[in-house]
Amino acid sequence: MFEKAAETIRDYYHSIKDFNVSEDDRYILRELSNQIVDIAMRPEQVTKKELWYKHNSLQATKPLILCDPENGWHEIITNDQLICKGELARKWEFLLRREIFWGDSMGDDKPIETIFNVPIIFNESGWGLEVPKEGGKNGGAFKHCSPLKNYKEDFSKLKFPTITVDHDRTNRLYEAAKSTFGDIFNLQKKSVWWWSTCSTDVLGELRGMTEMMLDMYDNPDELHRLSQFLTDGFIHRLEYLEKEGLLSLNNDGTYIASGGLGYSNELPSKNFDPNHITMMDMWGFSESQMTSEVSPSMVQKFILPYQIKVLERFGLNCYGCCEAIDPRWEYIKKIPRLRRVSVSPWANPNKMVEYLQDQYIYSRKMNPSYLATPHLNEDYIRKSLKEDMQISKHCRTEYIMKDNHTLANNPNNVIRWCAIAQEEAHNI
């Protein structure tokens, strides 16, 4: 089942006070779990997995379709649909109903499996400077109040983040899952510890967007110093997870990067030790959408060299999110073992087709605003998909629908988008 980012998992389960599941809730959860098993046994699930394995190894397939509507899920699986009473049971019920919707209604290429990941519960200290946040209620807009105001006064306050695993709560969560549906699902203690391994989000949050861009001219040495510190901190975190045996393979149905599933026969590495998973056994990912308004030469000078120091540790890599990659491609293509490249709504698809050809995955992010209206403009959606699939037909393509803040309370929007995308994918 799809994982959330580590910090979201932390918040998702840290609030749980009672890990007990009542008999009534257990019955409901087991009924839903058995529905997922029935879906997972359908022959098309095997076909979907085979598609992703081929796709991720750069073999020719139809364009793959993946829809994860993010905040829109709360308009698909609403609170009034949940039957369970207990806090933990309701969280699990939401996840199970989401999986059932994916298998029965969504219509994309995500395989449904009989795996249930139980995350590791942990605390993380942060970077030494608190970053206050204004707004953000109910998934809405927010802003960071960046604390690194003055390099001379504030830099010394920075510290590497430290992770403390809450083994007691993790074990209690696992035992609750085991007693609820451990005989139905293959339970795995598994966390996704990052969304991006070395994101410029942290740089922007600590220093501030405006200050970061001005530093490229006014304080280049200090910005390099900060970038190196953050890079060392990212590596320190990853090495800790590796050393403590906390990493898990993501060459399966794990959602990776800014869109895509991790199924791969090229991972883990040839030197794989199942008792000690390393970064080289995994997909890595980074992006720099925070610097979308920064020139390619400045990105090459202040951002990419530091990200490469992290990404070179991974077996396969993905790069990019909402930023346009084509102006930066001459630098980004130097990332070792780069496989998946984001083609956002701000990218020039004609240039990206030329650059990626059949040597990288063309990970096309379609505009989520198309689904934010009560009634879809299906003709326009079909036209935009058809045109893009036509120009990229010789590439290794996937079409991702994500970043949905709303579906205008119409779950049918994702169903219709997937149906149209699949029709055009098969037509091409």
Tab-separated table of C-alpha atoms in Angstrom:
chain	number	residue	atom	x	y	z
A	1	MET	CA	0.000	0.000	0.000
A	2	PHE	CA	1.179	3.508	-0.725
A	3	GLU	CA	3.448	5.037	1.909
A	4	LYS	CA	3.329	8.598	3.109
A	5	ALA	CA	6.473	10.610	3.688
A	6	ALA	CA	8.232	9.830	6.966
A	7	GLU	CA	7.251	13.062	8.700
A	8	THR	CA	3.598	12.492	7.775
A	9	ILE	CA	3.730	8.934	9.110
A	10	ARG	CA	5.220	10.315	12.318
A	11	ASP	CA	2.311	12.717	12.741
A	12	TYR	CA	-0.217	10.130	11.534
A	13	TYR	CA	0.554	7.645	14.323
A	14	HIS	CA	2.097	9.751	17.096
A	15	SER	CA	-1.306	11.004	18.171
A	16	ILE	CA	-2.593	7.477	18.803
A	17	LYS	CA	-3.132	6.958	22.530
A	18	ASP	CA	-4.837	3.575	22.413
A	19	PHE	CA	-3.517	0.778	20.201
A	20	ASN	CA	-6.370	-1.567	21.079
A	21	VAL	CA	-8.843	-2.489	18.351
A	22	SER	CA	-12.325	-3.459	19.507
A	23	GLU	CA	-13.972	-6.635	18.284
A	24	ASP	CA	-16.513	-4.638	16.281
A	25	ASP	CA	-13.770	-2.588	14.612
A	26	ARG	CA	-11.686	-5.710	14.042
A	27	TYR	CA	-14.602	-7.336	12.219
A	28	ILE	CA	-14.999	-4.306	9.926
A	29	LEU	CA	-11.269	-4.115	9.178
A	30	ARG	CA	-11.078	-7.837	8.409
A	31	GLU	CA	-14.027	-7.586	6.030
A	32	LEU	CA	-12.290	-4.756	4.170
A	33	SER	CA	-8.988	-6.646	4.196
A	34	ASN	CA	-10.594	-9.671	2.596
A	35	GLN	CA	-12.008	-7.439	-0.132
A	36	ILE	CA	-8.463	-6.273	-0.873
A	37	VAL	CA	-7.261	-9.880	-1.048
A	38	ASP	CA	-9.993	-10.637	-3.586
A	39	ILE	CA	-8.907	-7.643	-5.679
A	40	ALA	CA	-5.239	-8.633	-5.412
A	41	MET	CA	-6.013	-12.114	-6.763
A	42	ARG	CA	-7.357	-10.773	-10.049
A	43	PRO	CA	-5.142	-11.592	-13.058
A	44	GLU	CA	-4.794	-7.937	-14.062
A	45	GLN	CA	-2.720	-7.255	-10.940
A	46	VAL	CA	0.046	-9.493	-12.287
A	47	THR	CA	-0.155	-7.725	-15.635
A	48	LYS	CA	0.160	-4.322	-13.966
A	49	LYS	CA	3.246	-5.374	-12.013
A	50	GLU	CA	4.861	-6.733	-15.165
A	51	LEU	CA	4.215	-3.399	-16.888
A	52	TRP	CA	6.027	-1.485	-14.140
A	53	TYR	CA	9.001	-3.865	-14.145
A	54	LYS	CA	9.385	-3.441	-17.904
A	55	HIS	CA	8.797	0.291	-17.771
A	56	ASN	CA	11.375	0.907	-15.042
A	57	SER	CA	13.964	-1.082	-16.993
A	58	LEU	CA	13.294	1.117	-20.057
A	59	GLN	CA	11.510	-1.553	-22.081
A	60	ALA	CA	8.753	-0.355	-24.384
A	61	THR	CA	5.238	-0.480	-22.912
A	62	LYS	CA	2.039	1.478	-23.276
A	63	PRO	CA	2.142	4.792	-21.368
A	64	LEU	CA	1.564	3.937	-17.716
A	65	ILE	CA	-1.153	5.759	-15.792
A	66	LEU	CA	-0.975	6.535	-12.071
A	67	CYS	CA	-3.395	8.660	-10.067
A	68	ASP	CA	-2.795	9.603	-6.426
A	69	PRO	CA	-5.087	12.575	-5.721
A	70	GLU	CA	-3.446	13.405	-2.368
A	71	ASN	CA	-5.712	15.891	-0.547
A	72	GLY	CA	-8.507	14.803	-2.869
A	73	TRP	CA	-8.617	11.447	-1.080
A	74	HIS	CA	-10.572	13.102	1.714
A	75	GLU	CA	-13.303	13.902	-0.800
A	76	ILE	CA	-13.302	10.286	-2.014
A	77	ILE	CA	-13.160	8.585	1.394
A	78	THR	CA	-15.042	10.989	3.642
A	79	ASN	CA	-15.282	10.814	7.428
A	80	ASP	CA	-18.962	9.938	7.282
A	81	GLN	CA	-18.101	6.797	5.296
A	82	LEU	CA	-15.926	5.444	8.110
A	83	ILE	CA	-17.710	2.958	10.354
A	84	CYS	CA	-15.019	2.101	12.901
A	85	LYS	CA	-15.086	3.860	16.272
A	86	GLY	CA	-11.498	3.596	17.528
A	87	GLU	CA	-8.898	6.171	16.498
A	88	LEU	CA	-6.390	3.642	15.147
A	89	ALA	CA	-9.118	1.554	13.528
A	90	ARG	CA	-10.454	4.613	11.678
A	91	LYS	CA	-7.000	5.432	10.331
A	92	TRP	CA	-6.631	1.878	9.066
A	93	GLU	CA	-10.168	1.854	7.698
A	94	PHE	CA	-9.344	4.941	5.645
A	95	LEU	CA	-6.235	3.251	4.205
A	96	LEU	CA	-8.118	0.042	3.403
A	97	ARG	CA	-11.046	1.821	1.757
A	98	ARG	CA	-8.568	3.864	-0.246
A	99	GLU	CA	-6.965	0.655	-1.514
A	100	ILE	CA	-10.362	-0.791	-2.424
A	101	PHE	CA	-11.235	2.352	-4.377
A	102	TRP	CA	-7.900	2.071	-6.185
A	103	GLY	CA	-8.593	-1.542	-7.092
A	104	ASP	CA	-12.290	-1.341	-7.936
A	105	SER	CA	-12.873	2.187	-9.211
A	106	MET	CA	-9.781	4.251	-9.997
A	107	GLY	CA	-8.806	2.550	-13.240
A	108	ASP	CA	-5.087	3.388	-13.245
A	109	ASP	CA	-2.105	1.007	-13.414
A	110	LYS	CA	-1.369	0.690	-9.703
A	111	PRO	CA	-1.248	-2.995	-8.693
A	112	ILE	CA	-3.125	-4.043	-5.568
A	113	GLU	CA	-1.174	-6.404	-3.317
A	114	THR	CA	-1.726	-8.247	-0.040
A	115	ILE	CA	1.001	-6.283	1.731
A	116	PHE	CA	0.358	-4.002	4.688
A	117	ASN	CA	3.249	-1.827	5.799
A	118	VAL	CA	3.446	-1.017	9.488
A	119	PRO	CA	5.616	2.095	9.821
A	120	ILE	CA	8.340	2.717	12.351
A	121	ILE	CA	7.305	5.435	14.798
A	122	PHE	CA	10.082	7.904	15.543
A	123	ASN	CA	10.985	11.380	16.687
A	124	GLU	CA	13.352	13.679	14.819
A	125	SER	CA	15.107	16.673	16.309
A	126	GLY	CA	15.236	18.996	13.302
A	127	TRP	CA	18.078	21.292	12.272
A	128	GLY	CA	18.538	23.216	15.510
A	129	LEU	CA	16.462	26.218	14.469
A	130	GLU	CA	12.699	26.022	14.764
A	131	VAL	CA	10.826	26.927	11.577
A	132	PRO	CA	7.438	28.376	12.571
A	133	LYS	CA	4.640	27.820	10.074
A	134	GLU	CA	1.659	30.071	9.485
A	135	GLY	CA	-1.487	28.581	7.954
A	136	GLY	CA	-1.726	25.059	6.536
A	137	LYS	CA	-5.010	24.110	8.173
A	138	ASN	CA	-6.844	21.243	6.436
A	139	GLY	CA	-4.118	20.913	3.821
A	140	GLY	CA	-4.356	24.570	2.814
A	141	ALA	CA	-1.673	27.113	1.970
A	142	PHE	CA	0.981	28.034	4.507
A	143	LYS	CA	4.249	29.905	4.774
A	144	HIS	CA	7.454	29.323	6.724
A	145	CYS	CA	8.907	32.000	8.977
A	146	SER	CA	12.557	31.355	8.181
A	147	PRO	CA	14.801	31.541	11.276
A	148	LEU	CA	18.309	31.824	9.776
A	149	LYS	CA	18.257	35.607	9.633
A	150	ASN	CA	21.948	36.310	10.066
A	151	TYR	CA	24.768	33.941	9.129
A	152	LYS	CA	27.154	35.236	11.809
A	153	GLU	CA	24.617	35.040	14.615
A	154	ASP	CA	22.507	32.031	13.627
A	155	PHE	CA	24.691	29.564	11.712
A	156	SER	CA	26.318	28.182	14.867
A	157	LYS	CA	22.862	27.193	16.146
A	158	LEU	CA	22.397	24.675	13.325
A	159	LYS	CA	22.661	20.977	14.171
A	160	PHE	CA	22.274	17.742	12.252
A	161	PRO	CA	18.859	16.120	12.750
A	162	THR	CA	18.849	13.056	14.979
A	163	ILE	CA	16.327	10.231	14.776
A	164	THR	CA	15.046	8.405	17.842
A	165	VAL	CA	12.965	5.321	17.133
A	166	ASP	CA	10.087	4.689	19.517
A	167	HIS	CA	10.454	0.916	19.620
A	168	ASP	CA	7.703	0.431	22.202
A	169	ARG	CA	5.032	2.242	20.198
A	170	THR	CA	6.266	0.675	16.953
A	171	ASN	CA	5.978	-2.822	18.448
A	172	ARG	CA	2.545	-2.066	19.894
A	173	LEU	CA	1.397	-0.843	16.493
A	174	TYR	CA	2.764	-3.967	14.817
A	175	GLU	CA	1.087	-6.269	17.355
A	176	ALA	CA	-2.202	-4.443	16.841
A	177	ALA	CA	-1.919	-4.994	13.087
A	178	LYS	CA	-0.923	-8.621	13.595
A	179	SER	CA	-3.901	-9.380	15.825
A	180	THR	CA	-6.278	-7.535	13.490
A	181	PHE	CA	-5.329	-8.835	10.040
A	182	GLY	CA	-1.921	-10.517	10.329
A	183	ASP	CA	-3.378	-13.762	8.971
A	184	ILE	CA	-4.775	-11.925	5.931
A	185	PHE	CA	-1.968	-9.570	4.910
A	186	ASN	CA	1.771	-9.946	4.628
A	187	LEU	CA	2.785	-7.468	7.345
A	188	GLN	CA	6.030	-5.565	6.964
A	189	LYS	CA	7.730	-3.175	9.354
A	190	LYS	CA	8.599	-0.572	6.783
A	191	SER	CA	8.889	3.185	6.648
A	192	VAL	CA	9.598	5.525	3.778
A	193	TRP	CA	12.128	7.807	5.446
A	194	TRP	CA	12.189	10.511	2.843
A	195	TRP	CA	10.307	12.040	-0.003
A	196	SER	CA	13.390	13.759	-1.365
A	197	THR	CA	16.801	12.722	-0.065
A	198	CYS	CA	18.356	16.189	-0.350
A	199	SER	CA	15.646	18.711	-1.091
A	200	THR	CA	16.237	22.442	-1.367
A	201	ASP	CA	13.023	22.784	0.656
A	202	VAL	CA	15.139	22.724	3.823
A	203	LEU	CA	17.396	25.442	2.456
A	204	GLY	CA	14.394	27.597	1.607
A	205	GLU	CA	12.697	26.961	4.942
A	206	LEU	CA	15.760	27.821	7.029
A	207	ARG	CA	17.048	30.787	5.062
A	208	GLY	CA	13.942	31.991	3.223
A	209	MET	CA	13.294	31.994	-0.506
A	210	THR	CA	14.141	35.637	-1.131
A	211	GLU	CA	17.230	35.528	1.069
A	212	MET	CA	18.444	32.316	-0.565
A	213	MET	CA	18.278	33.849	-4.042
A	214	LEU	CA	19.907	37.099	-2.941
A	215	ASP	CA	22.680	35.099	-1.269
A	216	MET	CA	23.722	33.738	-4.653
A	217	TYR	CA	24.947	37.263	-5.440
A	218	ASP	CA	25.479	38.899	-2.056
A	219	ASN	CA	26.714	36.022	0.149
A	220	PRO	CA	27.908	33.202	-2.143
A	221	ASP	CA	30.493	31.867	0.311
A	222	GLU	CA	27.967	31.696	3.133
A	223	LEU	CA	25.418	30.002	0.882
A	224	HIS	CA	28.006	27.397	-0.118
A	225	ARG	CA	28.786	26.894	3.556
A	226	LEU	CA	25.098	26.384	4.355
A	227	SER	CA	24.586	24.052	1.378
A	228	GLN	CA	27.555	21.934	2.447
A	229	PHE	CA	26.280	21.766	6.028
A	230	LEU	CA	22.843	20.620	4.893
A	231	THR	CA	24.384	18.061	2.537
A	232	ASP	CA	26.513	16.664	5.356
A	233	GLY	CA	23.364	16.527	7.481
A	234	PHE	CA	21.410	14.644	4.809
A	235	ILE	CA	24.250	12.140	4.449
A	236	HIS	CA	24.578	11.778	8.222
A	237	ARG	CA	20.860	10.946	8.437
A	238	LEU	CA	21.030	8.413	5.621
A	239	GLU	CA	24.126	6.743	7.038
A	240	TYR	CA	22.419	6.453	10.422
A	241	LEU	CA	19.383	4.767	8.872
A	242	GLU	CA	21.667	2.435	6.943
A	243	LYS	CA	23.833	1.580	9.961
A	244	GLU	CA	20.846	0.935	12.244
A	245	GLY	CA	19.152	-1.368	9.731
A	246	LEU	CA	16.166	0.931	9.333
A	247	LEU	CA	16.153	1.096	5.531
A	248	SER	CA	13.734	-0.993	3.481
A	249	LEU	CA	13.831	-1.831	-0.199
A	250	ASN	CA	11.721	0.374	-2.456
A	251	ASN	CA	11.989	-1.759	-5.615
A	252	ASP	CA	8.371	-2.825	-5.201
A	253	GLY	CA	5.026	-1.041	-5.154
A	254	THR	CA	6.453	1.808	-3.093
A	255	TYR	CA	5.534	5.244	-4.424
A	256	ILE	CA	8.839	6.848	-5.347
A	257	ALA	CA	10.027	10.310	-6.258
A	258	SER	CA	7.434	12.824	-7.474
A	259	GLY	CA	5.426	10.086	-9.176
A	260	GLY	CA	5.922	6.456	-10.116
A	261	LEU	CA	6.156	3.003	-8.564
A	262	GLY	CA	9.450	1.376	-7.679
A	263	TYR	CA	9.136	-2.110	-9.223
A	264	SER	CA	12.616	-2.960	-10.500
A	265	ASN	CA	14.675	-6.022	-11.376
A	266	GLU	CA	17.841	-3.894	-11.326
A	267	LEU	CA	17.562	-3.327	-7.589
A	268	PRO	CA	18.817	-4.350	-5.097
A	269	SER	CA	22.509	-4.214	-5.999
A	270	LYS	CA	24.621	-7.230	-6.909
A	271	ASN	CA	26.189	-7.133	-3.436
A	272	PHE	CA	22.813	-7.146	-1.707
A	273	ASP	CA	22.722	-8.375	1.883
A	274	PRO	CA	19.096	-8.842	3.032
A	275	ASN	CA	20.233	-8.293	6.609
A	276	HIS	CA	21.830	-4.949	5.788
A	277	ILE	CA	20.067	-2.861	3.161
A	278	THR	CA	22.143	-0.008	1.786
A	279	MET	CA	21.360	3.078	-0.238
A	280	MET	CA	22.876	1.378	-3.279
A	281	ASP	CA	20.024	-1.156	-3.077
A	282	MET	CA	17.413	1.576	-3.427
A	283	TRP	CA	15.908	4.301	-5.563
A	284	GLY	CA	17.078	7.796	-4.644
A	285	PHE	CA	15.357	11.045	-5.456
A	286	SER	CA	15.928	14.763	-5.347
A	287	GLU	CA	14.458	17.907	-6.851
A	288	SER	CA	14.845	21.649	-6.646
A	289	GLN	CA	11.434	23.128	-7.284
A	290	MET	CA	12.285	25.784	-4.687
A	291	THR	CA	14.737	27.222	-7.235
A	292	SER	CA	12.393	27.202	-10.223
A	293	GLU	CA	13.073	30.915	-10.787
A	294	VAL	CA	16.856	30.532	-10.512
A	295	SER	CA	19.010	30.386	-13.642
A	296	PRO	CA	20.458	27.021	-14.727
A	297	SER	CA	24.017	28.248	-14.167
A	298	MET	CA	23.213	29.265	-10.598
A	299	VAL	CA	21.524	25.915	-9.949
A	300	GLN	CA	24.643	24.203	-11.257
A	301	LYS	CA	26.829	26.348	-9.012
A	302	PHE	CA	24.886	26.266	-5.742
A	303	ILE	CA	22.505	23.298	-5.828
A	304	LEU	CA	23.294	20.324	-8.059
A	305	PRO	CA	26.875	19.593	-6.924
A	306	TYR	CA	25.604	19.115	-3.385
A	307	GLN	CA	22.663	16.971	-4.441
A	308	ILE	CA	24.920	14.735	-6.509
A	309	LYS	CA	27.014	14.020	-3.399
A	310	VAL	CA	23.903	12.383	-1.943
A	311	LEU	CA	22.441	10.811	-5.086
A	312	GLU	CA	25.683	9.074	-6.061
A	313	ARG	CA	25.089	6.723	-3.128
A	314	PHE	CA	21.899	5.236	-4.639
A	315	GLY	CA	21.436	2.393	-7.104
A	316	LEU	CA	18.948	4.222	-9.357
A	317	ASN	CA	17.880	7.848	-9.229
A	318	CYS	CA	14.905	10.064	-9.993
A	319	TYR	CA	15.009	13.823	-10.357
A	320	GLY	CA	12.569	16.694	-10.522
A	321	CYS	CA	9.120	17.714	-9.384
A	322	CYS	CA	7.321	20.908	-10.420
A	323	GLU	CA	10.365	22.749	-11.740
A	324	ALA	CA	11.024	22.828	-15.485
A	325	ILE	CA	13.909	20.445	-16.158
A	326	ASP	CA	14.634	21.283	-19.805
A	327	PRO	CA	16.608	24.526	-19.132
A	328	ARG	CA	18.796	22.592	-16.662
A	329	TRP	CA	19.142	19.326	-18.519
A	330	GLU	CA	22.810	19.731	-19.471
A	331	TYR	CA	23.617	19.686	-15.753
A	332	ILE	CA	20.973	17.271	-14.475
A	333	LYS	CA	21.964	14.553	-16.948
A	334	LYS	CA	25.255	14.246	-15.045
A	335	ILE	CA	23.471	12.675	-12.065
A	336	PRO	CA	24.769	9.093	-11.760
A	337	ARG	CA	22.375	6.267	-12.628
A	338	LEU	CA	19.566	8.685	-13.412
A	339	ARG	CA	16.477	6.802	-14.573
A	340	ARG	CA	13.249	8.781	-13.932
A	341	VAL	CA	12.905	12.477	-14.866
A	342	SER	CA	9.928	14.674	-14.033
A	343	VAL	CA	8.224	16.510	-16.891
A	344	SER	CA	6.052	19.054	-15.106
A	345	PRO	CA	3.343	21.341	-16.531
A	346	TRP	CA	6.033	24.047	-16.654
A	347	ALA	CA	8.403	21.974	-18.788
A	348	ASN	CA	8.697	22.121	-22.568
A	349	PRO	CA	7.583	18.606	-23.563
A	350	ASN	CA	9.101	18.842	-27.041
A	351	LYS	CA	12.522	19.542	-25.581
A	352	MET	CA	12.118	16.864	-22.917
A	353	VAL	CA	11.247	14.279	-25.563
A	354	GLU	CA	14.413	15.242	-27.424
A	355	TYR	CA	16.536	15.004	-24.278
A	356	LEU	CA	15.099	11.841	-22.717
A	357	GLN	CA	14.311	9.728	-25.813
A	358	ASP	CA	14.192	6.084	-24.668
A	359	GLN	CA	17.118	6.415	-22.255
A	360	TYR	CA	15.144	7.775	-19.284
A	361	ILE	CA	11.596	7.578	-17.978
A	362	TYR	CA	9.500	10.531	-19.140
A	363	SER	CA	7.471	11.108	-15.951
A	364	ARG	CA	4.742	13.454	-17.137
A	365	LYS	CA	2.832	15.360	-14.460
A	366	MET	CA	-0.566	16.428	-15.749
A	367	ASN	CA	-2.212	19.597	-14.469
A	368	PRO	CA	-4.321	18.794	-11.364
A	369	SER	CA	-6.494	21.873	-11.876
A	370	TYR	CA	-8.264	19.945	-14.654
A	371	LEU	CA	-9.902	17.864	-11.890
A	372	ALA	CA	-10.756	20.759	-9.575
A	373	THR	CA	-14.092	21.566	-11.218
A	374	PRO	CA	-17.487	19.931	-10.576
A	375	HIS	CA	-17.739	18.914	-14.242
A	376	LEU	CA	-14.702	17.868	-16.249
A	377	ASN	CA	-13.890	19.344	-19.605
A	378	GLU	CA	-13.340	15.873	-21.004
A	379	ASP	CA	-12.636	17.054	-24.531
A	380	TYR	CA	-9.813	19.283	-23.335
A	381	ILE	CA	-8.372	16.566	-21.083
A	382	ARG	CA	-8.426	14.065	-23.944
A	383	LYS	CA	-6.864	16.568	-26.330
A	384	SER	CA	-4.015	17.418	-23.938
A	385	LEU	CA	-3.264	13.754	-23.233
A	386	LYS	CA	-3.456	12.764	-26.889
A	387	GLU	CA	-1.119	15.559	-27.980
A	388	ASP	CA	1.443	14.775	-25.308
A	389	MET	CA	1.342	11.031	-25.910
A	390	GLN	CA	1.786	11.613	-29.622
A	391	ILE	CA	4.962	13.672	-29.277
A	392	SER	CA	6.398	11.318	-26.616
A	393	LYS	CA	5.386	8.017	-28.229
A	394	HIS	CA	8.987	6.868	-28.668
A	395	CYS	CA	9.852	7.624	-25.033
A	396	ARG	CA	9.299	5.515	-21.916
A	397	THR	CA	6.308	7.400	-20.585
A	398	GLU	CA	4.171	7.538	-17.471
A	399	TYR	CA	1.321	9.970	-16.833
A	400	ILE	CA	0.866	11.015	-13.227
A	401	MET	CA	-2.106	12.789	-11.674
A	402	LYS	CA	-1.202	14.166	-8.243
A	403	ASP	CA	-1.053	17.390	-6.185
A	404	ASN	CA	-4.845	17.588	-6.131
A	405	HIS	CA	-5.982	20.010	-3.447
A	406	THR	CA	-9.610	19.374	-4.357
A	407	LEU	CA	-11.734	17.306	-6.719
A	408	ALA	CA	-14.643	19.735	-6.308
A	409	ASN	CA	-16.181	17.015	-4.117
A	410	ASN	CA	-16.639	14.828	-7.175
A	411	PRO	CA	-14.737	11.511	-6.876
A	412	ASN	CA	-15.874	10.631	-10.384
A	413	ASN	CA	-13.329	13.173	-11.671
A	414	VAL	CA	-10.413	10.837	-10.982
A	415	ILE	CA	-12.293	7.873	-12.418
A	416	ARG	CA	-13.017	9.701	-15.655
A	417	TRP	CA	-9.489	11.113	-15.912
A	418	CYS	CA	-8.012	7.625	-15.575
A	419	ALA	CA	-10.478	6.197	-18.100
A	420	ILE	CA	-9.618	8.871	-20.672
A	421	ALA	CA	-5.890	8.488	-20.017
A	422	GLN	CA	-6.100	4.701	-20.428
A	423	GLU	CA	-8.068	5.020	-23.659
A	424	GLU	CA	-5.483	7.361	-25.143
A	425	ALA	CA	-2.610	5.236	-23.828
A	426	HIS	CA	-3.976	2.173	-25.587
A	427	ASN	CA	-4.756	4.144	-28.753
A	428	ILE	CA	-1.212	5.449	-29.080
